[in-house]
Amino acid sequence: MSNFPYVIRGTRAAKALRTLENIRTQWATLLNDPDVSIIDTLEEGLNDPIRDIGMAATAEVCAQIFNIGRAEQDKFAYESFRRCLAAEENGFYSAHVMPYYHNGSIILEKDEYVFLRKGLISKPAMFEKAPVLFDSPGFSIKDFYTRFGQFMEGKSLSPEVNATLTLFNACARSDGAAGMIVTTKELAEKLGLEILGELKSWSYFGIDPAHMGLSPAYAANEALERAEVSFETLDQIEIHEAFAATCLSVFKLGEEKFGHPWRTAWLEGRLNPNGGSIPLGHPLAATGARLVLNLLYAMKNNPKAKRG
């Protein structure tokens, strides 16, 4: 994600864009050309084009809908950092994280973000000092409600309403890649591959993009029904921590709508026992595989685990 490009957009019929040489010679005035725009593809990728809302804003929308306060989010994020650092230090991630080599030397051995934020674990009061994302002189919580209030299902701004999201209770923009082999039992045995788990059921569920992050509550219910398995019998569970707000919203929604005790699983350490995306970061397109790997290796480390 650190290499997401800035892109010059416009038709090559525009004089300034006809050749690369034209772009170079007219660079100083390029942004003034009405036929040319320069786009940050990272911001574009993190914005939903249907509702025109950024991913962080969707988390704040969920926080407002489900009354998830900042203190609750910070507490969740702190615990995720604590669990992740403990897992890094006890060797959990070394079982399935490969070091990066350059010219025969190890350049990077562990995911660095959790260690960069190690101070949050020793000094949790630091969470309180992080500025909120959606209440500043440039964009106040009132502005937030004016722009996104239509997605908040009857919620209205009052003097008691506060913004809740910060950089510390949201996942980092980090680099990363992940992969796994999915095949038949017969072929895995023929190739001498260790079988970490068997895929029994799956589901995906689409919702309003402005409520991004709530889908796991619905998809989990479908997947469990298809497998004829109850939530309570799951030994290990992983959920993507794009934002503490969305995780906690899933906890509430899943409990209220389907009777699934997500929060209990979290408190008992069955859910995300080794931390999650908040401390590790969320490199786009790698996190899904990383979640499954976390689940499989947590089950491998738990002799009693049968289902995840």
PDB file of C-alpha atoms in Angstrom, residues 43-285:
ATOM      1  CA  GLU A  43      -7.757   7.305  -1.223  1.00  0.00           C
ATOM      2  CA  GLU A  44      -9.799   6.303  -4.259  1.00  0.00           C
ATOM      3  CA  GLY A  45      -9.465   2.628  -3.323  1.00  0.00           C
ATOM      4  CA  LEU A  46     -10.632   3.294   0.230  1.00  0.00           C
ATOM      5  CA  ASN A  47     -13.706   5.194  -0.933  1.00  0.00           C
ATOM      6  CA  ASP A  48     -16.997   3.578  -1.893  1.00  0.00           C
ATOM      7  CA  PRO A  49     -18.082   5.017  -5.266  1.00  0.00           C
ATOM      8  CA  ILE A  50     -21.778   4.143  -4.844  1.00  0.00           C
ATOM      9  CA  ARG A  51     -22.358   6.086  -1.638  1.00  0.00           C
ATOM     10  CA  ASP A  52     -19.269   8.310  -1.995  1.00  0.00           C
ATOM     11  CA  ILE A  53     -18.106   7.547   1.522  1.00  0.00           C
ATOM     12  CA  GLY A  54     -14.666   6.582   2.812  1.00  0.00           C
ATOM     13  CA  MET A  55     -14.112   3.408   4.774  1.00  0.00           C
ATOM     14  CA  ALA A  56     -13.306   5.285   7.993  1.00  0.00           C
ATOM     15  CA  ALA A  57     -16.532   7.266   7.650  1.00  0.00           C
ATOM     16  CA  THR A  58     -18.512   4.016   7.356  1.00  0.00           C
ATOM     17  CA  ALA A  59     -17.048   2.938  10.694  1.00  0.00           C
ATOM     18  CA  GLU A  60     -18.110   6.201  12.308  1.00  0.00           C
ATOM     19  CA  VAL A  61     -21.583   5.703  10.816  1.00  0.00           C
ATOM     20  CA  CYS A  62     -21.742   2.267  12.481  1.00  0.00           C
ATOM     21  CA  ALA A  63     -20.467   3.679  15.763  1.00  0.00           C
ATOM     22  CA  GLN A  64     -23.220   6.293  15.751  1.00  0.00           C
ATOM     23  CA  ILE A  65     -25.957   3.794  14.806  1.00  0.00           C
ATOM     24  CA  PHE A  66     -25.004   1.272  17.502  1.00  0.00           C
ATOM     25  CA  ASN A  67     -23.908   3.819  20.146  1.00  0.00           C
ATOM     26  CA  ILE A  68     -20.345   2.515  20.299  1.00  0.00           C
ATOM     27  CA  GLY A  69     -18.385   5.125  22.251  1.00  0.00           C
ATOM     28  CA  ARG A  70     -14.741   6.002  21.892  1.00  0.00           C
ATOM     29  CA  ALA A  71     -13.758   4.542  25.279  1.00  0.00           C
ATOM     30  CA  GLU A  72     -15.216   1.169  24.283  1.00  0.00           C
ATOM     31  CA  GLN A  73     -13.374   1.256  20.967  1.00  0.00           C
ATOM     32  CA  ASP A  74     -10.085   2.221  22.604  1.00  0.00           C
ATOM     33  CA  LYS A  75     -10.468  -0.630  25.103  1.00  0.00           C
ATOM     34  CA  PHE A  76     -11.014  -3.105  22.256  1.00  0.00           C
ATOM     35  CA  ALA A  77      -8.035  -1.747  20.305  1.00  0.00           C
ATOM     36  CA  TYR A  78      -5.782  -1.872  23.374  1.00  0.00           C
ATOM     37  CA  GLU A  79      -6.627  -5.518  23.976  1.00  0.00           C
ATOM     38  CA  SER A  80      -5.995  -6.368  20.322  1.00  0.00           C
ATOM     39  CA  PHE A  81      -2.567  -4.724  20.511  1.00  0.00           C
ATOM     40  CA  ARG A  82      -1.812  -6.541  23.773  1.00  0.00           C
ATOM     41  CA  ARG A  83      -2.794  -9.922  22.358  1.00  0.00           C
ATOM     42  CA  CYS A  84      -0.893  -9.345  19.128  1.00  0.00           C
ATOM     43  CA  LEU A  85       2.337  -8.348  20.852  1.00  0.00           C
ATOM     44  CA  ALA A  86       2.093 -11.389  23.138  1.00  0.00           C
ATOM     45  CA  ALA A  87       1.551 -13.608  20.087  1.00  0.00           C
ATOM     46  CA  GLU A  88       4.540 -12.088  18.307  1.00  0.00           C
ATOM     47  CA  GLU A  89       6.720 -12.615  21.358  1.00  0.00           C
ATOM     48  CA  ASN A  90       5.586 -16.201  22.027  1.00  0.00           C
ATOM     49  CA  GLY A  91       6.264 -17.246  18.428  1.00  0.00           C
ATOM     50  CA  PHE A  92       2.686 -17.695  17.196  1.00  0.00           C
ATOM     51  CA  TYR A  93       3.249 -15.703  14.001  1.00  0.00           C
ATOM     52  CA  SER A  94       6.672 -17.142  13.256  1.00  0.00           C
ATOM     53  CA  ALA A  95       4.909 -20.411  12.367  1.00  0.00           C
ATOM     54  CA  HIS A  96       3.378 -18.860   9.263  1.00  0.00           C
ATOM     55  CA  VAL A  97       5.126 -15.547   8.573  1.00  0.00           C
ATOM     56  CA  MET A  98       8.106 -15.592   6.233  1.00  0.00           C
ATOM     57  CA  PRO A  99      10.989 -13.136   6.711  1.00  0.00           C
ATOM     58  CA  TYR A 100      11.941 -10.826   3.864  1.00  0.00           C
ATOM     59  CA  TYR A 101      15.438 -11.352   2.465  1.00  0.00           C
ATOM     60  CA  HIS A 102      17.543  -8.962   0.372  1.00  0.00           C
ATOM     61  CA  ASN A 103      21.008  -9.902  -0.879  1.00  0.00           C
ATOM     62  CA  GLY A 104      21.050 -12.887   1.443  1.00  0.00           C
ATOM     63  CA  SER A 105      20.236 -10.909   4.601  1.00  0.00           C
ATOM     64  CA  ILE A 106      16.996 -10.698   6.547  1.00  0.00           C
ATOM     65  CA  ILE A 107      15.629  -7.174   6.198  1.00  0.00           C
ATOM     66  CA  LEU A 108      12.326  -7.737   7.990  1.00  0.00           C
ATOM     67  CA  GLU A 109      11.458 -10.699  10.197  1.00  0.00           C
ATOM     68  CA  LYS A 110       8.224  -9.660  11.916  1.00  0.00           C
ATOM     69  CA  ASP A 111       5.302  -7.376  11.155  1.00  0.00           C
ATOM     70  CA  GLU A 112       6.650  -4.077  12.345  1.00  0.00           C
ATOM     71  CA  TYR A 113       3.502  -2.060  13.036  1.00  0.00           C
ATOM     72  CA  VAL A 114       2.648  -3.740  16.350  1.00  0.00           C
ATOM     73  CA  PHE A 115       6.172  -3.013  17.573  1.00  0.00           C
ATOM     74  CA  LEU A 116       6.002   0.607  16.399  1.00  0.00           C
ATOM     75  CA  ARG A 117       2.917   1.011  18.592  1.00  0.00           C
ATOM     76  CA  LYS A 118       4.328  -0.935  21.546  1.00  0.00           C
ATOM     77  CA  GLY A 119       4.047   2.183  23.685  1.00  0.00           C
ATOM     78  CA  LEU A 120       0.260   1.962  23.498  1.00  0.00           C
ATOM     79  CA  ILE A 121       0.391  -1.242  25.508  1.00  0.00           C
ATOM     80  CA  SER A 122       2.680   0.043  28.243  1.00  0.00           C
ATOM     81  CA  LYS A 123       0.942   3.446  28.327  1.00  0.00           C
ATOM     82  CA  PRO A 124      -2.741   2.916  27.474  1.00  0.00           C
ATOM     83  CA  ALA A 125      -3.506   6.521  28.377  1.00  0.00           C
ATOM     84  CA  MET A 126      -1.998   7.384  24.985  1.00  0.00           C
ATOM     85  CA  PHE A 127      -5.241   6.186  23.378  1.00  0.00           C
ATOM     86  CA  GLU A 128      -7.033   9.142  24.936  1.00  0.00           C
ATOM     87  CA  LYS A 129      -4.616  11.632  23.378  1.00  0.00           C
ATOM     88  CA  ALA A 130      -5.239  10.627  19.764  1.00  0.00           C
ATOM     89  CA  PRO A 131      -7.400  13.192  17.914  1.00  0.00           C
ATOM     90  CA  VAL A 132     -10.731  12.010  16.547  1.00  0.00           C
ATOM     91  CA  LEU A 133     -10.991  11.783  12.773  1.00  0.00           C
ATOM     92  CA  PHE A 134     -14.370  13.432  12.291  1.00  0.00           C
ATOM     93  CA  ASP A 135     -14.453  16.439  14.559  1.00  0.00           C
ATOM     94  CA  SER A 136     -11.979  19.158  13.684  1.00  0.00           C
ATOM     95  CA  PRO A 137     -12.131  22.820  12.650  1.00  0.00           C
ATOM     96  CA  GLY A 138     -12.077  21.668   9.023  1.00  0.00           C
ATOM     97  CA  PHE A 139     -14.769  18.979   9.349  1.00  0.00           C
ATOM     98  CA  SER A 140     -16.865  18.908  12.511  1.00  0.00           C
ATOM     99  CA  ILE A 141     -19.199  16.197  13.799  1.00  0.00           C
ATOM    100  CA  LYS A 142     -22.008  18.510  12.671  1.00  0.00           C
ATOM    101  CA  ASP A 143     -20.552  18.430   9.144  1.00  0.00           C
ATOM    102  CA  PHE A 144     -20.348  14.643   9.430  1.00  0.00           C
ATOM    103  CA  TYR A 145     -24.044  14.382  10.257  1.00  0.00           C
ATOM    104  CA  THR A 146     -24.932  16.815   7.481  1.00  0.00           C
ATOM    105  CA  ARG A 147     -23.053  14.717   4.926  1.00  0.00           C
ATOM    106  CA  PHE A 148     -23.692  11.178   6.165  1.00  0.00           C
ATOM    107  CA  GLY A 149     -26.749  11.472   8.399  1.00  0.00           C
ATOM    108  CA  GLN A 150     -28.907   9.871   5.703  1.00  0.00           C
ATOM    109  CA  PHE A 151     -27.122   6.558   6.381  1.00  0.00           C
ATOM    110  CA  MET A 152     -27.661   6.599  10.149  1.00  0.00           C
ATOM    111  CA  GLU A 153     -31.211   5.299  10.315  1.00  0.00           C
ATOM    112  CA  GLY A 154     -33.053   7.871  12.371  1.00  0.00           C
ATOM    113  CA  LYS A 155     -30.051   9.130  14.335  1.00  0.00           C
ATOM    114  CA  SER A 156     -29.891  12.887  14.814  1.00  0.00           C
ATOM    115  CA  LEU A 157     -27.202  15.209  16.070  1.00  0.00           C
ATOM    116  CA  SER A 158     -27.504  16.322  19.682  1.00  0.00           C
ATOM    117  CA  PRO A 159     -25.138  18.048  22.118  1.00  0.00           C
ATOM    118  CA  GLU A 160     -24.298  14.615  23.562  1.00  0.00           C
ATOM    119  CA  VAL A 161     -23.097  13.194  20.231  1.00  0.00           C
ATOM    120  CA  ASN A 162     -19.329  12.852  19.848  1.00  0.00           C
ATOM    121  CA  ALA A 163     -17.012  11.567  17.131  1.00  0.00           C
ATOM    122  CA  THR A 164     -15.300   8.327  18.130  1.00  0.00           C
ATOM    123  CA  LEU A 165     -12.793   7.116  15.528  1.00  0.00           C
ATOM    124  CA  THR A 166      -9.055   7.728  15.925  1.00  0.00           C
ATOM    125  CA  LEU A 167      -5.927   6.398  14.256  1.00  0.00           C
ATOM    126  CA  PHE A 168      -5.316   4.154  17.266  1.00  0.00           C
ATOM    127  CA  ASN A 169      -8.672   2.338  17.205  1.00  0.00           C
ATOM    128  CA  ALA A 170      -8.480   1.804  13.438  1.00  0.00           C
ATOM    129  CA  CYS A 171      -6.279  -0.533  11.410  1.00  0.00           C
ATOM    130  CA  ALA A 172      -3.035   0.681   9.913  1.00  0.00           C
ATOM    131  CA  ARG A 173      -2.293   1.107   6.223  1.00  0.00           C
ATOM    132  CA  SER A 174       0.437  -1.473   5.934  1.00  0.00           C
ATOM    133  CA  ASP A 175       2.199  -3.524   3.286  1.00  0.00           C
ATOM    134  CA  GLY A 176       1.823  -7.275   3.078  1.00  0.00           C
ATOM    135  CA  ALA A 177       0.865 -10.347   1.095  1.00  0.00           C
ATOM    136  CA  ALA A 178      -0.587 -13.725   2.045  1.00  0.00           C
ATOM    137  CA  GLY A 179      -1.333 -17.022   0.374  1.00  0.00           C
ATOM    138  CA  MET A 180      -2.440 -20.581   1.014  1.00  0.00           C
ATOM    139  CA  ILE A 181      -3.156 -23.772  -0.891  1.00  0.00           C
ATOM    140  CA  VAL A 182      -6.751 -24.946  -1.155  1.00  0.00           C
ATOM    141  CA  THR A 183      -7.090 -28.410  -2.685  1.00  0.00           C
ATOM    142  CA  THR A 184      -8.613 -31.837  -2.129  1.00  0.00           C
ATOM    143  CA  LYS A 185      -7.671 -34.078   0.751  1.00  0.00           C
ATOM    144  CA  GLU A 186      -6.457 -36.719  -1.734  1.00  0.00           C
ATOM    145  CA  LEU A 187      -4.115 -34.357  -3.577  1.00  0.00           C
ATOM    146  CA  ALA A 188      -2.798 -32.854  -0.341  1.00  0.00           C
ATOM    147  CA  GLU A 189      -1.905 -36.334   0.903  1.00  0.00           C
ATOM    148  CA  LYS A 190      -0.339 -37.270  -2.441  1.00  0.00           C
ATOM    149  CA  LEU A 191       1.857 -34.144  -2.328  1.00  0.00           C
ATOM    150  CA  GLY A 192       2.759 -34.691   1.306  1.00  0.00           C
ATOM    151  CA  LEU A 193       1.200 -31.398   2.423  1.00  0.00           C
ATOM    152  CA  GLU A 194       0.149 -30.806   6.000  1.00  0.00           C
ATOM    153  CA  ILE A 195      -3.648 -30.509   6.157  1.00  0.00           C
ATOM    154  CA  LEU A 196      -4.476 -27.641   8.490  1.00  0.00           C
ATOM    155  CA  GLY A 197      -8.234 -27.679   8.084  1.00  0.00           C
ATOM    156  CA  GLU A 198     -11.215 -28.645   5.994  1.00  0.00           C
ATOM    157  CA  LEU A 199     -13.578 -26.073   4.476  1.00  0.00           C
ATOM    158  CA  LYS A 200     -17.123 -27.050   5.446  1.00  0.00           C
ATOM    159  CA  SER A 201     -19.184 -23.975   4.606  1.00  0.00           C
ATOM    160  CA  TRP A 202     -18.932 -20.345   3.533  1.00  0.00           C
ATOM    161  CA  SER A 203     -21.091 -17.335   2.800  1.00  0.00           C
ATOM    162  CA  TYR A 204     -20.851 -13.740   1.690  1.00  0.00           C
ATOM    163  CA  PHE A 205     -23.536 -11.142   2.261  1.00  0.00           C
ATOM    164  CA  GLY A 206     -24.000  -7.748   0.642  1.00  0.00           C
ATOM    165  CA  ILE A 207     -25.335  -4.744   2.553  1.00  0.00           C
ATOM    166  CA  ASP A 208     -25.505  -0.976   2.097  1.00  0.00           C
ATOM    167  CA  PRO A 209     -21.903   0.139   1.418  1.00  0.00           C
ATOM    168  CA  ALA A 210     -22.353   2.948   3.955  1.00  0.00           C
ATOM    169  CA  HIS A 211     -22.548   0.234   6.627  1.00  0.00           C
ATOM    170  CA  MET A 212     -19.322  -1.462   5.541  1.00  0.00           C
ATOM    171  CA  GLY A 213     -18.112  -3.941   8.132  1.00  0.00           C
ATOM    172  CA  LEU A 214     -21.464  -5.274   9.341  1.00  0.00           C
ATOM    173  CA  SER A 215     -21.656  -8.092   6.772  1.00  0.00           C
ATOM    174  CA  PRO A 216     -19.838 -10.676   8.956  1.00  0.00           C
ATOM    175  CA  ALA A 217     -22.851 -10.814  11.286  1.00  0.00           C
ATOM    176  CA  TYR A 218     -25.081 -11.873   8.384  1.00  0.00           C
ATOM    177  CA  ALA A 219     -22.546 -14.026   6.508  1.00  0.00           C
ATOM    178  CA  ALA A 220     -21.575 -15.947   9.645  1.00  0.00           C
ATOM    179  CA  ASN A 221     -25.219 -16.789  10.289  1.00  0.00           C
ATOM    180  CA  GLU A 222     -25.664 -18.162   6.754  1.00  0.00           C
ATOM    181  CA  ALA A 223     -22.418 -20.146   6.848  1.00  0.00           C
ATOM    182  CA  LEU A 224     -23.301 -21.672  10.218  1.00  0.00           C
ATOM    183  CA  GLU A 225     -26.811 -22.617   9.091  1.00  0.00           C
ATOM    184  CA  ARG A 226     -25.460 -24.306   5.956  1.00  0.00           C
ATOM    185  CA  ALA A 227     -22.946 -26.264   8.022  1.00  0.00           C
ATOM    186  CA  GLU A 228     -25.632 -27.044  10.649  1.00  0.00           C
ATOM    187  CA  VAL A 229     -23.293 -25.724  13.327  1.00  0.00           C
ATOM    188  CA  SER A 230     -24.183 -23.406  16.204  1.00  0.00           C
ATOM    189  CA  PHE A 231     -22.104 -20.324  17.008  1.00  0.00           C
ATOM    190  CA  GLU A 232     -21.605 -21.541  20.573  1.00  0.00           C
ATOM    191  CA  THR A 233     -19.773 -24.681  19.383  1.00  0.00           C
ATOM    192  CA  LEU A 234     -17.045 -22.718  17.568  1.00  0.00           C
ATOM    193  CA  ASP A 235     -13.713 -23.233  19.300  1.00  0.00           C
ATOM    194  CA  GLN A 236     -11.847 -20.443  17.514  1.00  0.00           C
ATOM    195  CA  ILE A 237     -13.146 -17.380  15.658  1.00  0.00           C
ATOM    196  CA  GLU A 238     -11.473 -14.664  13.596  1.00  0.00           C
ATOM    197  CA  ILE A 239     -13.017 -11.360  12.533  1.00  0.00           C
ATOM    198  CA  HIS A 240     -11.428  -8.565  10.517  1.00  0.00           C
ATOM    199  CA  GLU A 241     -10.686  -5.553  12.682  1.00  0.00           C
ATOM    200  CA  ALA A 242     -10.871  -2.862  10.058  1.00  0.00           C
ATOM    201  CA  PHE A 243     -12.067  -0.623  12.878  1.00  0.00           C
ATOM    202  CA  ALA A 244     -12.920  -1.323  16.499  1.00  0.00           C
ATOM    203  CA  ALA A 245     -16.239   0.399  15.785  1.00  0.00           C
ATOM    204  CA  THR A 246     -17.269  -2.124  13.138  1.00  0.00           C
ATOM    205  CA  CYS A 247     -16.210  -5.138  15.213  1.00  0.00           C
ATOM    206  CA  LEU A 248     -18.177  -3.927  18.210  1.00  0.00           C
ATOM    207  CA  SER A 249     -21.135  -3.172  15.944  1.00  0.00           C
ATOM    208  CA  VAL A 250     -21.010  -6.747  14.626  1.00  0.00           C
ATOM    209  CA  PHE A 251     -20.974  -7.942  18.240  1.00  0.00           C
ATOM    210  CA  LYS A 252     -24.178  -6.004  18.963  1.00  0.00           C
ATOM    211  CA  LEU A 253     -25.906  -6.787  15.675  1.00  0.00           C
ATOM    212  CA  GLY A 254     -25.014 -10.487  15.814  1.00  0.00           C
ATOM    213  CA  GLU A 255     -26.301 -10.801  19.361  1.00  0.00           C
ATOM    214  CA  GLU A 256     -29.533  -8.873  18.754  1.00  0.00           C
ATOM    215  CA  LYS A 257     -30.439 -10.369  15.364  1.00  0.00           C
ATOM    216  CA  PHE A 258     -29.131 -13.928  15.564  1.00  0.00           C
ATOM    217  CA  GLY A 259     -28.365 -14.562  19.230  1.00  0.00           C
ATOM    218  CA  HIS A 260     -24.667 -15.084  18.489  1.00  0.00           C
ATOM    219  CA  PRO A 261     -22.494 -14.270  21.539  1.00  0.00           C
ATOM    220  CA  TRP A 262     -19.635 -12.564  19.665  1.00  0.00           C
ATOM    221  CA  ARG A 263     -18.643 -10.406  22.657  1.00  0.00           C
ATOM    222  CA  THR A 264     -18.539 -13.409  24.978  1.00  0.00           C
ATOM    223  CA  ALA A 265     -16.231 -15.206  22.537  1.00  0.00           C
ATOM    224  CA  TRP A 266     -13.990 -12.110  22.519  1.00  0.00           C
ATOM    225  CA  LEU A 267     -13.881 -11.840  26.302  1.00  0.00           C
ATOM    226  CA  GLU A 268     -13.159 -15.569  26.644  1.00  0.00           C
ATOM    227  CA  GLY A 269     -10.254 -15.292  24.188  1.00  0.00           C
ATOM    228  CA  ARG A 270     -11.803 -17.568  21.544  1.00  0.00           C
ATOM    229  CA  LEU A 271     -12.167 -14.664  19.112  1.00  0.00           C
ATOM    230  CA  ASN A 272      -8.986 -13.028  17.748  1.00  0.00           C
ATOM    231  CA  PRO A 273      -6.828 -14.457  20.554  1.00  0.00           C
ATOM    232  CA  ASN A 274      -3.656 -13.321  18.759  1.00  0.00           C
ATOM    233  CA  GLY A 275      -4.750  -9.808  17.907  1.00  0.00           C
ATOM    234  CA  GLY A 276      -5.979  -8.700  14.523  1.00  0.00           C
ATOM    235  CA  SER A 277      -5.941  -6.070  11.830  1.00  0.00           C
ATOM    236  CA  ILE A 278      -5.786  -3.088  14.205  1.00  0.00           C
ATOM    237  CA  PRO A 279      -2.235  -3.914  15.368  1.00  0.00           C
ATOM    238  CA  LEU A 280      -1.120  -5.848  12.268  1.00  0.00           C
ATOM    239  CA  GLY A 281      -2.528  -3.512   9.637  1.00  0.00           C
ATOM    240  CA  HIS A 282      -4.761  -4.253   6.689  1.00  0.00           C
ATOM    241  CA  PRO A 283      -2.890  -4.642   3.375  1.00  0.00           C
ATOM    242  CA  LEU A 284      -5.705  -4.797   0.854  1.00  0.00           C
ATOM    243  CA  ALA A 285      -6.359  -8.295  -0.582  1.00  0.00           C
TER     244      ALA A 285
END
